[in-house]
Coordinates of C-alpha atoms in Angstrom, one line a residue:
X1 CA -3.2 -32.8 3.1
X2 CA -0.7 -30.1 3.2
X3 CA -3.4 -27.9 1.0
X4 CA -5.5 -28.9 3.8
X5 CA -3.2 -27.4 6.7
X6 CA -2.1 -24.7 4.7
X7 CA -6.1 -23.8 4.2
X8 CA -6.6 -24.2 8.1
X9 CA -3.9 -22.0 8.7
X10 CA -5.4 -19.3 6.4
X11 CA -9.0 -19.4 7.9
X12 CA -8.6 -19.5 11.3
X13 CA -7.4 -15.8 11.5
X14 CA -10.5 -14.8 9.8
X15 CA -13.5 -12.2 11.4
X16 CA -16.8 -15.0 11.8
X17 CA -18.4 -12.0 9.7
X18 CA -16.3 -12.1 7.4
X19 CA -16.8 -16.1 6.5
X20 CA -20.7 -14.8 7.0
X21 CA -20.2 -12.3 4.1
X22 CA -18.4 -14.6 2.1
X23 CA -21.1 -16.8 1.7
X24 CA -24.2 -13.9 1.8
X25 CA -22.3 -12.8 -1.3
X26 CA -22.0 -15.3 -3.2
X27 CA -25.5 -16.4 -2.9
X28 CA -27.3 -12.7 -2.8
X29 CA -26.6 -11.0 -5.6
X30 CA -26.9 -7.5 -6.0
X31 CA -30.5 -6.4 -6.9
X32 CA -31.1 -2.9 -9.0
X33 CA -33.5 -1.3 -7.1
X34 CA -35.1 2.4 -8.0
X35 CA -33.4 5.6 -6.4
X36 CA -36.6 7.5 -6.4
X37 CA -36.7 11.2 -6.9
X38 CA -33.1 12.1 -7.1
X39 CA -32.2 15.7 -5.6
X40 CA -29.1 17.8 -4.9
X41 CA -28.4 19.2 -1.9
X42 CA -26.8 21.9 -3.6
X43 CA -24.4 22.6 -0.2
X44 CA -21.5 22.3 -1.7
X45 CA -19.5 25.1 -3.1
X46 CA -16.8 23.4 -5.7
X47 CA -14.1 20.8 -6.0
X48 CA -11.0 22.2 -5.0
X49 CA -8.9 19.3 -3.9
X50 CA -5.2 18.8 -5.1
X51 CA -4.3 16.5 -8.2
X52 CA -1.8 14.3 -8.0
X53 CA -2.5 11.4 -10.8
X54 CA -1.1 11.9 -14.6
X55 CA -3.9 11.3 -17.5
X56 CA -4.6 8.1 -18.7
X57 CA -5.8 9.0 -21.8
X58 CA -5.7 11.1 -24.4
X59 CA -8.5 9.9 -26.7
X60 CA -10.8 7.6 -24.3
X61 CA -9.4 5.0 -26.7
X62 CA -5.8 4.2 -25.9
X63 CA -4.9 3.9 -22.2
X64 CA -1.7 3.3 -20.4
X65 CA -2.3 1.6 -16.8
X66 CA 0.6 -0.1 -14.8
X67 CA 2.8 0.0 -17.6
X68 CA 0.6 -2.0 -20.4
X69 CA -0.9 0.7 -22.9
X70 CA -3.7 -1.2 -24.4
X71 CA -7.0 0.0 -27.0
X72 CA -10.4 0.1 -25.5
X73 CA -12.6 -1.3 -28.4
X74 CA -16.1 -1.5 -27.0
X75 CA -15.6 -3.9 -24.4
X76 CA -14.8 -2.5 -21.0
X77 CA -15.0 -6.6 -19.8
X78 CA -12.3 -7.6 -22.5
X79 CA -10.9 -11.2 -21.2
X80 CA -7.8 -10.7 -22.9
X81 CA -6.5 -7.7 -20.7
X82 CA -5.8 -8.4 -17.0
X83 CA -7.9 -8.1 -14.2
X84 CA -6.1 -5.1 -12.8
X85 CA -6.1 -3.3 -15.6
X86 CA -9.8 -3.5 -16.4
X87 CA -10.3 -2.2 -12.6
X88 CA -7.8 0.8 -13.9
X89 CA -10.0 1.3 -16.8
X90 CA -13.3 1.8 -14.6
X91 CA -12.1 3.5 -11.2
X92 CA -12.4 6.9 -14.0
X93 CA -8.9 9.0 -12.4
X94 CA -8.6 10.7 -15.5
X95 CA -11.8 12.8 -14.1
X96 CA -9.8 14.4 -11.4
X97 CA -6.0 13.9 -13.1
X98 CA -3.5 17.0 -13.5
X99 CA -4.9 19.6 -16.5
X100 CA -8.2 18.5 -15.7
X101 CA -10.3 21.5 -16.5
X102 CA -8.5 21.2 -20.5
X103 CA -10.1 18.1 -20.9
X104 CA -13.8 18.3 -19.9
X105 CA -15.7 17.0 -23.3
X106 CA -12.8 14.1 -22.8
X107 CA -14.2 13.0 -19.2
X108 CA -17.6 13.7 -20.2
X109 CA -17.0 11.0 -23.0
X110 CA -15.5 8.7 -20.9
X111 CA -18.3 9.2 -18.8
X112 CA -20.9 8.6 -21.8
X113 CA -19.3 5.5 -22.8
X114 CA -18.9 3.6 -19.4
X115 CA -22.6 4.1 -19.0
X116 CA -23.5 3.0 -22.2
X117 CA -20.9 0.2 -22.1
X118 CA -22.0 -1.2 -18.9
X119 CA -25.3 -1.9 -18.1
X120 CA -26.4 -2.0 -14.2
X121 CA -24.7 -4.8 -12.3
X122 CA -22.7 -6.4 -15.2
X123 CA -19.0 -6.5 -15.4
X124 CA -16.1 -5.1 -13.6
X125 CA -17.1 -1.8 -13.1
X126 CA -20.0 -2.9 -10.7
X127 CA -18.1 -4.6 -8.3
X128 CA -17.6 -2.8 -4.9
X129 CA -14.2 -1.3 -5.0
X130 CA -14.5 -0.2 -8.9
X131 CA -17.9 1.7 -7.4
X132 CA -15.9 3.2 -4.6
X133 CA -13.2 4.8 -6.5
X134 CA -15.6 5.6 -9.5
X135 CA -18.5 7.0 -7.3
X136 CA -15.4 9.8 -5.8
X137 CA -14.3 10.6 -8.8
X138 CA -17.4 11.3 -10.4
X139 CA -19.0 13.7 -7.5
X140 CA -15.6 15.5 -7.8
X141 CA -15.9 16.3 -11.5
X142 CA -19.8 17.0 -11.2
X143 CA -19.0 19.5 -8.5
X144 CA -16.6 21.4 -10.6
X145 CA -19.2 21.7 -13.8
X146 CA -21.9 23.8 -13.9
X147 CA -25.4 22.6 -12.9
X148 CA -26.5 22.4 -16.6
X149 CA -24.0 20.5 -17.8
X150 CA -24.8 17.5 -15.4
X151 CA -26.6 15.3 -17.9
X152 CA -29.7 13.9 -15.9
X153 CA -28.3 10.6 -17.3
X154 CA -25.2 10.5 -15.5
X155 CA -27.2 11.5 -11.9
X156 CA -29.3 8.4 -12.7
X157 CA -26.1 6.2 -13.5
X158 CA -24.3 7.6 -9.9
X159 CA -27.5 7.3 -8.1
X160 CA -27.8 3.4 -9.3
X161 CA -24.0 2.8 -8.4
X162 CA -25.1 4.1 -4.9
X163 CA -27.8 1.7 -4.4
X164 CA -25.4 -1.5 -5.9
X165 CA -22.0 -0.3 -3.8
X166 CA -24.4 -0.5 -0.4
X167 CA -25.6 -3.9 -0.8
X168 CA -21.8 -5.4 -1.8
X169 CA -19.9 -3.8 1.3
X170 CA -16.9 -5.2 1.5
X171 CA -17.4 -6.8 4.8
X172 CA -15.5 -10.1 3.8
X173 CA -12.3 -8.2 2.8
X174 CA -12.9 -5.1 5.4
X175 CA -9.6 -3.2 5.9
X176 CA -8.8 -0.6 2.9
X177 CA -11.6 -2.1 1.1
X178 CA -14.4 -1.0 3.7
X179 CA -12.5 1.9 4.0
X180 CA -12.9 3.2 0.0
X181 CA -16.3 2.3 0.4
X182 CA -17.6 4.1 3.3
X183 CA -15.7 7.5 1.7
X184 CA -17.5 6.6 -1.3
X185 CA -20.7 6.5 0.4
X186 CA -19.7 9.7 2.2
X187 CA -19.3 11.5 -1.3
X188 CA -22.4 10.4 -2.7
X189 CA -24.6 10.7 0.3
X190 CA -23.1 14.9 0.5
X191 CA -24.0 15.1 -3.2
X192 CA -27.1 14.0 -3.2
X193 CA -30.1 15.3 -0.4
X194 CA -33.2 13.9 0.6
X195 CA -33.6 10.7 2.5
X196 CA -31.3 8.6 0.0
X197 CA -28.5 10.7 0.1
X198 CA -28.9 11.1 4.2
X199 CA -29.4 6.6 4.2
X200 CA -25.7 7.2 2.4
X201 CA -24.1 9.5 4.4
X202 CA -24.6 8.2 7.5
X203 CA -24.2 4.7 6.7
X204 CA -20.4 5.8 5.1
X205 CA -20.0 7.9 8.4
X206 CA -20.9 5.2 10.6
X207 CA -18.0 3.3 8.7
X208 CA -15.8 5.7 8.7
X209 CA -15.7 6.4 12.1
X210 CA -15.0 2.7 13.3
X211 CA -12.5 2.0 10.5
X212 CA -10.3 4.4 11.2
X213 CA -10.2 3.4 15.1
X214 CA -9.4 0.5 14.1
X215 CA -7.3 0.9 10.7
X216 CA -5.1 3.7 12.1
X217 CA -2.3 3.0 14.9
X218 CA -1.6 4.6 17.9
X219 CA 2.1 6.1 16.3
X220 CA -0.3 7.1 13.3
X221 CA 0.6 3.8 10.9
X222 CA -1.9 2.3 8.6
X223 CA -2.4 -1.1 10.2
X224 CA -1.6 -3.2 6.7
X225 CA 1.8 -2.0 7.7
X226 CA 1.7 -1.2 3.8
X227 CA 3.3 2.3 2.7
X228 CA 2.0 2.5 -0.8
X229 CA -1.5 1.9 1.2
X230 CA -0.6 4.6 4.1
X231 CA -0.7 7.0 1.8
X232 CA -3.6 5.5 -0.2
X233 CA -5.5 6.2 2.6
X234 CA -4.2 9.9 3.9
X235 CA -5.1 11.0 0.2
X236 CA -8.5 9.5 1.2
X237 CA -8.4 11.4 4.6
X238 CA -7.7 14.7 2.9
X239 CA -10.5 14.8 -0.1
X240 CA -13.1 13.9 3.3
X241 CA -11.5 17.3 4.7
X242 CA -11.5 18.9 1.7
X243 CA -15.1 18.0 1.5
X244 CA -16.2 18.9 4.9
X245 CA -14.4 22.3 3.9
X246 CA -16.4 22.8 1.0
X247 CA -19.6 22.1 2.1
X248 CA -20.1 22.6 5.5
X249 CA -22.0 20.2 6.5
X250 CA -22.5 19.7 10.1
X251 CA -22.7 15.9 9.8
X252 CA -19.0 16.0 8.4
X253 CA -17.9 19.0 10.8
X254 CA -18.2 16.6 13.7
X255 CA -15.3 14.1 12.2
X256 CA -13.3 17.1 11.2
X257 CA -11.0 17.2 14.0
X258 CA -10.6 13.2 14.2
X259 CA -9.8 13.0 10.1
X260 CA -7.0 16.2 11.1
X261 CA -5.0 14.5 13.7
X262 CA -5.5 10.7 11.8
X263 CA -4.3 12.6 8.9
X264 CA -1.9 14.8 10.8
X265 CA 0.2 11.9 12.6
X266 CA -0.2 9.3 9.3
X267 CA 1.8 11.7 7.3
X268 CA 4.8 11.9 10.6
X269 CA 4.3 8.4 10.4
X270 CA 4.6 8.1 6.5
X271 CA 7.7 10.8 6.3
X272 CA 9.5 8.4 8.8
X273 CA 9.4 5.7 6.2
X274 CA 10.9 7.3 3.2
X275 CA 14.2 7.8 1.7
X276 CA 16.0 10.5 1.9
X277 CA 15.2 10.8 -1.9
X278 CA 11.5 11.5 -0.2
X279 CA 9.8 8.2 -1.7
X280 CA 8.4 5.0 0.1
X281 CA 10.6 2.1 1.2
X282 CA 9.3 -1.4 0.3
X283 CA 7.7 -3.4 2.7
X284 CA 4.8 -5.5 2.0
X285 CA 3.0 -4.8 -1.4
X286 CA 4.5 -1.3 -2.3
X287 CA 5.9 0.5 -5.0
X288 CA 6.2 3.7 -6.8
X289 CA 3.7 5.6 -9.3
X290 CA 0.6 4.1 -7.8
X291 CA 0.2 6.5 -4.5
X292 CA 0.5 9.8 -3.9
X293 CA 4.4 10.9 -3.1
X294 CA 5.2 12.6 0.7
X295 CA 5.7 15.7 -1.1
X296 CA 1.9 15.4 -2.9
X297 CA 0.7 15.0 0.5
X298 CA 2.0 17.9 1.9
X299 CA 0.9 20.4 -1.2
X300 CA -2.2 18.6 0.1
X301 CA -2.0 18.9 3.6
X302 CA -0.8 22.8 3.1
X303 CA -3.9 23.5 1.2
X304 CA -5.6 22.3 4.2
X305 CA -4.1 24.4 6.3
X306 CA -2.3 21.3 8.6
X307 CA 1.2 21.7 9.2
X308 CA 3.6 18.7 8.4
X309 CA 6.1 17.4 10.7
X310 CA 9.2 16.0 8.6
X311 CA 12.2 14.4 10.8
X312 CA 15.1 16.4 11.9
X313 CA 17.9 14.6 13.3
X314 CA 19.8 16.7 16.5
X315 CA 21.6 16.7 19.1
X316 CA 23.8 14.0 17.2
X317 CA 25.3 12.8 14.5
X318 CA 23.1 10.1 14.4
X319 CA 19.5 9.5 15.4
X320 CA 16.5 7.5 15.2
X321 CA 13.6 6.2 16.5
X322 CA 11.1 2.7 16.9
X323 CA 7.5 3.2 15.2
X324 CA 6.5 0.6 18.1
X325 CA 2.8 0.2 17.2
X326 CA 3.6 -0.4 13.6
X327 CA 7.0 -2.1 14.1
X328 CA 9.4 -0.4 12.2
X329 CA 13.1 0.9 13.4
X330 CA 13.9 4.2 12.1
X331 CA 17.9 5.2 12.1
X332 CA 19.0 8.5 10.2
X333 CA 22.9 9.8 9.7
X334 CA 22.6 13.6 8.8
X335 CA 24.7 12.7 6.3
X336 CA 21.8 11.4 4.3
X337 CA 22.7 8.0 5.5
X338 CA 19.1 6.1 6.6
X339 CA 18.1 2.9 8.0
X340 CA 14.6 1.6 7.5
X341 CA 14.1 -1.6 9.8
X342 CA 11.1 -4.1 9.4
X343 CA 10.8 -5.8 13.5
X344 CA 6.5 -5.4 12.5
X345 CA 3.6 -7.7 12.4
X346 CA 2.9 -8.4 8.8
X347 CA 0.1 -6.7 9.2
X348 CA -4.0 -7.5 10.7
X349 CA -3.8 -11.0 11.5
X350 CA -7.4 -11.1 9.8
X351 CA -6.4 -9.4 6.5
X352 CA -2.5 -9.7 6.0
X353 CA -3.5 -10.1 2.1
X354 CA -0.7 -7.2 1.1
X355 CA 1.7 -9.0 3.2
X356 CA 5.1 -10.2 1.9
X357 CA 7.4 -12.9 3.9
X358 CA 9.3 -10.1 4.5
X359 CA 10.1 -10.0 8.7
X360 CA 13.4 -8.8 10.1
X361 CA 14.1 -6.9 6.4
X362 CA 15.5 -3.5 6.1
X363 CA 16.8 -0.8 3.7
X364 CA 20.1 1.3 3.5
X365 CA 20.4 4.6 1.8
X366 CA 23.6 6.2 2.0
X367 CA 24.4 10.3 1.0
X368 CA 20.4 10.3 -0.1
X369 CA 20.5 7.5 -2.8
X370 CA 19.6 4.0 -1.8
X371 CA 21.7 0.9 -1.6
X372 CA 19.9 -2.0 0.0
X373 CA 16.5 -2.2 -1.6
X374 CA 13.6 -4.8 -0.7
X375 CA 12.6 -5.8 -4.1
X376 CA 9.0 -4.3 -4.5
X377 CA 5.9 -5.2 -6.4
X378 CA 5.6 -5.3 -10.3
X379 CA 1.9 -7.1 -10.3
X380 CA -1.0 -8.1 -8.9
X381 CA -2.9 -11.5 -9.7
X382 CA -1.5 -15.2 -9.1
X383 CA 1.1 -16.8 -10.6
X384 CA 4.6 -17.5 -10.1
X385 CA 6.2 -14.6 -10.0
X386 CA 3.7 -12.3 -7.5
X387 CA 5.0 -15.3 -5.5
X388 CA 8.4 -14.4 -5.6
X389 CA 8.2 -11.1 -4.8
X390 CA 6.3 -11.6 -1.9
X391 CA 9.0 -14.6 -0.9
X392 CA 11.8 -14.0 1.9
X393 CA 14.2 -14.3 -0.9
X394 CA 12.7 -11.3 -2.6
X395 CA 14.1 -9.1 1.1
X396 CA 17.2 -8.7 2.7
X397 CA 16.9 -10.9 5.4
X398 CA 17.9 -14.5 6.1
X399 CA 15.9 -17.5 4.2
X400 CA 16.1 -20.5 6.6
X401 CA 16.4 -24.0 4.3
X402 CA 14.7 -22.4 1.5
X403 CA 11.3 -21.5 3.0
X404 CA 9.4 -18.4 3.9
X405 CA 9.3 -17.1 7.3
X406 CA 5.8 -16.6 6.4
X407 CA 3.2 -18.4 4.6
X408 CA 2.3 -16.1 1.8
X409 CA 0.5 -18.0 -1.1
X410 CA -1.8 -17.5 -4.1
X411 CA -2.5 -13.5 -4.7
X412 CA -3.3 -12.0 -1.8
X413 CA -3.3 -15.4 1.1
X414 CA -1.0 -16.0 4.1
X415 CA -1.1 -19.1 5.5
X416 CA 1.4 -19.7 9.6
X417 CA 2.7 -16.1 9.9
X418 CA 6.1 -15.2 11.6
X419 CA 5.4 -13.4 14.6
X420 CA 8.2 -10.9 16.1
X421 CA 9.0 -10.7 19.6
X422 CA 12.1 -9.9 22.0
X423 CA 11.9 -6.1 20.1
X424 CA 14.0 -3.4 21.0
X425 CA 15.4 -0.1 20.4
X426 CA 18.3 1.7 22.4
X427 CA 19.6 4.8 21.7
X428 CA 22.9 6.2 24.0
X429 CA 24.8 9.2 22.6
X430 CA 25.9 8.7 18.9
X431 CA 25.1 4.6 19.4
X432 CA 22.0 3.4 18.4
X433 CA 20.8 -0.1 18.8
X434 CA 17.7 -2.2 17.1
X435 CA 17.1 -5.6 17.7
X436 CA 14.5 -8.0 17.4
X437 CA 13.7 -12.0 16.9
X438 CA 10.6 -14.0 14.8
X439 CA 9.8 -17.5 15.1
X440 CA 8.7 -18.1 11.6
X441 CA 11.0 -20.8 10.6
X442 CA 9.4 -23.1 13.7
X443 CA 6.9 -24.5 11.3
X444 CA 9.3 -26.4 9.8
X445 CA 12.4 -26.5 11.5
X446 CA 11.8 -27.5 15.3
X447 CA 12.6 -24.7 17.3
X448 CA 14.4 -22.1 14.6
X449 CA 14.4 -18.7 15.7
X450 CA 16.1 -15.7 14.0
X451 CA 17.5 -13.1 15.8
X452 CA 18.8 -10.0 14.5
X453 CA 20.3 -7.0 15.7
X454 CA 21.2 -3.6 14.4
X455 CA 23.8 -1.3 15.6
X456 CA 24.2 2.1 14.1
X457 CA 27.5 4.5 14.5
X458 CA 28.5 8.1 13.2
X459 CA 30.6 6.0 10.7
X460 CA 29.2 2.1 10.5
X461 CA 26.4 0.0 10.8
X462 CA 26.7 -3.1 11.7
X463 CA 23.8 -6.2 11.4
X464 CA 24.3 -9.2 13.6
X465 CA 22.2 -12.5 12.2
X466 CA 21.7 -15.6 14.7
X467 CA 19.8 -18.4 13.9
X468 CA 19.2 -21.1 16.7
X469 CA 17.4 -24.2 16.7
X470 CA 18.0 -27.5 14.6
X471 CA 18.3 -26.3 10.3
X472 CA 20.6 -27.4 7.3
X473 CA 20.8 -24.0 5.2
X474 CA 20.6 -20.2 6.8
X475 CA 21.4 -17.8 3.7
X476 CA 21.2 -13.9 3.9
X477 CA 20.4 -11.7 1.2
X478 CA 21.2 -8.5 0.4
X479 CA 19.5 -7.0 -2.6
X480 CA 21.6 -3.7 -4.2
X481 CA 19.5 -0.5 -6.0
X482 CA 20.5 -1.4 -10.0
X483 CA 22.4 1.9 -9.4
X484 CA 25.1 0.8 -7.2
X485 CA 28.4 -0.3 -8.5
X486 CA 29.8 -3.4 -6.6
X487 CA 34.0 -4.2 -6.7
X488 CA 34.9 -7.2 -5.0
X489 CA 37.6 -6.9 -3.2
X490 CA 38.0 -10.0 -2.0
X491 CA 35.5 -13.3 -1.3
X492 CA 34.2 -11.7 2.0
X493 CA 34.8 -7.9 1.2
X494 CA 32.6 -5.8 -1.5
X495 CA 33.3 -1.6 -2.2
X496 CA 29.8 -0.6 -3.0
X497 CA 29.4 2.7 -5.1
X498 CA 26.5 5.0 -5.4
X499 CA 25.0 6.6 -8.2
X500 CA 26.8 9.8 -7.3
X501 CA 30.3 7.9 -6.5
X502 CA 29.8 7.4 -3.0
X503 CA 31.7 4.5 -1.4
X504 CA 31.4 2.3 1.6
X505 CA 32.9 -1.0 2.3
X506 CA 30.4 -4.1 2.9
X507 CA 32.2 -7.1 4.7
X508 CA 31.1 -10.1 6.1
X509 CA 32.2 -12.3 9.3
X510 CA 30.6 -16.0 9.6
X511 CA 29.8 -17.1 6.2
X512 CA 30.6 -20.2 4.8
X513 CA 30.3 -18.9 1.2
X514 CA 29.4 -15.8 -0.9
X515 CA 28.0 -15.4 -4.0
X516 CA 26.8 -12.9 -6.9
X517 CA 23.5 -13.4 -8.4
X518 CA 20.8 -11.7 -10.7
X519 CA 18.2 -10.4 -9.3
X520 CA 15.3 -7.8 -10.2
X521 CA 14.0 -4.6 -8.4
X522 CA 10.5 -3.3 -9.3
X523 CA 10.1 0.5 -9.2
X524 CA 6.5 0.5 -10.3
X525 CA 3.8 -1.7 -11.9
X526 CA 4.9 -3.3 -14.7
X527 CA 8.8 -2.4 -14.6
X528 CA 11.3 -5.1 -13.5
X529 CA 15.1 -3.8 -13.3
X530 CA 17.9 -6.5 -13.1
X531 CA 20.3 -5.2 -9.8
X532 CA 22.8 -7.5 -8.0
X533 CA 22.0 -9.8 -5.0
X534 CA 24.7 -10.9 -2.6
X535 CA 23.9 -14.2 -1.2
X536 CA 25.9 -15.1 1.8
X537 CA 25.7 -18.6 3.8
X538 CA 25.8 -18.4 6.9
X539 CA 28.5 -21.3 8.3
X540 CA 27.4 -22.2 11.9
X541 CA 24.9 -20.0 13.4
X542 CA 26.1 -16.4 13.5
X543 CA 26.8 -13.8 10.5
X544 CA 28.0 -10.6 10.9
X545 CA 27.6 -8.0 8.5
X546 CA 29.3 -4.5 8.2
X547 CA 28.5 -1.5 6.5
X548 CA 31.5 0.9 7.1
X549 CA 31.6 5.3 5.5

């Protein structure tokens, strides 16, 4: 029965369309279907879009992918290597990765043995998203070679993954899946002319332009709320201007100024979300190595001639700001200091499937290196511990008798979501103030709400937990960057130290008891570091917490 709720839960949120396409799918296959006479437009000068991804590969044998290095022996299907990894092994980066043009005959082998590997519509590499990323990269490295070294045999291979990517749109995931597809088509259908390659590029057009009214926020966040996927999709909004750049096209030139200021605010929107050491903070599923950094994005955006907009705290001391679409609080010392505040939506209420439990969390760094660290994303898939670090344990915040504020089960599912409300952000000379309350904990503890408030000075910050409403156990969490030394001082007062020996004071006011643990931090896929977690109980209802500099 509680599989039952829990599955009610999930599905009521859901697009009618999207159930629709759930079922189409699984009982119309894909069908290969002829491309008929293939042609070039020929519009298109050259590739010249930025690089940002390392090689793979070496040999198009041995590949490294999310920290696992494995040998490709034939099978570009084997059972034995996870899921994820086989999608690595087909989306074809290494076509387009940094020293690209030394390692041509290498891509065009790669290229040679995918096709032969993988007949049409069998395997991995036919599935939409594979055909997405592939499809780009493949028009990129054809439209750096010259015309005679385009094997007839690879137009043929492209032209078929065109035909299977548009019957398999990903209508029943939608979000950043509908989006890589409809940039795919937009590539394909600019490479190729005549009526298929004009089918293509309005039908990625058409998607494009509705996905990104609704994907992109008003304050210029990515509405998965993800910031490995913000700039995901900003790298995707540059190689469409790079395109429309390159080949002049007049059915691109119409979306130019739309992709420039979607593009233009996303990466404002993105800069207010890193560190001071200039990479992502960790909300929902995000980690390092996978995107493209803030700094790769504005080599990219220079090349494009956009200007970038990076945060620059004045009058005061202190200074900040609420990404209110999105929901995150923003509060930077010029110090370095910086406070990243999570008071968002977990993300589309249809497709929250990058969502983490992970409401009312937030991240410290203090003099440029970070102390208080959500715990980030090692893996994909489902099993115990993609679980974990998508719990509320996983986040400094407050677990209420052991649950998660939200729902989040098997890989990618959210079940009852905690929804924000009573948000606010007050700023009054060098005083900044952040506050906001979820109800998430309601579903099982009659009315439990959590309320927490923020307040930043030249020299403190201060965090202020309530929790009302009938519970037996409110514990917060704070999870420390494996760098930072901690000293007890005494049971309710820590000296934390940074990497560069830094030192603030971290006490605590309200809690019953405080405790040490092991915990792990995940700076990329495949990497787990052990750090420190500080658990406090909260006794009664209130827990203060101080930072003090």
């Amino acid at each position: 029965m509680k599989k039952l709720v829990l599955l009610f839960h999930t599905l009521k949120y859901l697009k009618l369309s999207q159930i629709f396409y759930q079922f189409y799918y699984r009982l119309r296959k894909p069908q290969l279907q002829s491309t008929g006479q293939l042609t070039l437009r020929g519009s298109i000068k050259s590739w010249s879009g930025h690089y940002y991804l390392e090689p793979m590969t070496n040999d198009a044998r041995i590949f490294t992918f999310l920290g696992q290095t494995a040998q490709l022996k034939g099978d570009w299907n084997d059972d034995l290597l996870p899921k994820l990894w086989l999608y690595n092994l087909h989306y074809h980066d290494d076509l387009n990765a940094k020293h690209e043009g030394d390692r041509v005959d290498l891509c065009s082998k790669i290229i040679d043995e995918w096709i032969e590997g993988n007949p049409p519509l069998h395997g991995n590499g036919w599935e939409p998203y594979c055909l997405s990323l592939r499809i780009v990269n493949w028009v990129k490295y054809f439209l750096r070679l010259p015309t005679d070294r385009i094997k007839k045999e690879w137009l043929a291979s492209l032209a078929q993954q065109g035909k299977a990517l548009e019957q398999q749109l990903e209508y029943h995931i939608l979000a950043n899946h509908l989006f890589a597809n409809a940039k795919a088509l937009v590539f394909i259908g600019s490479f190729f002319g005549g009526k298929q390659g004009e089918s293509w590029l309005n039908m990625g057009l058409n998607l494009l332009e509705r996905e990104i009214k609704e994907q992109f926020l008003d304050d210029g966040g990515h509405f998965e709320r993800s910031t490995m996927y913000q700039a995901i999709l900003l790298w995707d909004l540059a190689d469409l201007l790079t395109l429309e750049r390159t080949s002049e096209l007049p059915e691109l030139s119409k979306h130019k100024r739309v992709w420039k200021e979607v593009f233009s605010k996303g990466g404002e929107w993105l800069a207010s979300m890193c560190h001071p050491d200039g990479d992502i903070a960790f909300f929902n599923d995000a980690t390092l190595g996978i995107a493209p950094t803030l700094e790769d994005l504005n080599r990219y955006s220079s090349i494009l001639g956009i200007s970038t907009h990076n945060s620059e705290i004045k009058p005061y001391d202190i200074d900040g700001k609420l990404l209110e679409s999105s929901g995150y609080g923003v509060i930077q010392w010029n110090e370095g200091h910086c406070l990243l505040a999570d008071v968002a939506h977990i993300g589309p209420d249809y497709q929250p499937g990058h969502a983490h439990a992970d409401t009312l969390s937030c991240e410290f760094s203090f003099y440029g290196h970070r102390v208080l660290v959500n715990s980030g994303i090692s893996q994909y898939g489902d099993d115990e511990e993609r679980h974990r670090q998508r719990s509320t344990k996983a986040h400094n915040t407050v677990v209420v008798d052991d649950e998660n504020s939200t729902e989040v089960w098997s890989g990618f599912r959210v079940g009852q979501r905690a929804k924000p409300f009573g948000v606010s952000f007050e700023k009054q000379g060098g005083v900044i103030q952040l506050q906001g309350s979820h109800d998430g904990y309601k579903k099982f503890r009659k009315g439990v709400i959590h309320k927490r408030m923020w307040l930043a000075k030249s020299s403190s910050l201060t965090i202020e937990d309530n929790i009302t409403g009938r519970f037996e156990t409110a514990v917060a969490l704070w999870h420390l960057h494996p760098e930072v030394i901690l000293k007890e001082n005494s049971s309710r007062c820590f000296s934390l130290i940074t990497a560069n020996g830094e030192r603030l004071s971290l006490s605590f006011d309200g809690a019953k008891a405080v405790k040490v643990t092991k915990g792990t931090w995940h700076p990329s896929f495949g990497e787990s570091v052990t750090n420190k977690v500080i658990q406090v109980s909260i006794d009664g209802s209130t827990l203060t917490t101080r930072l003090e500099f």
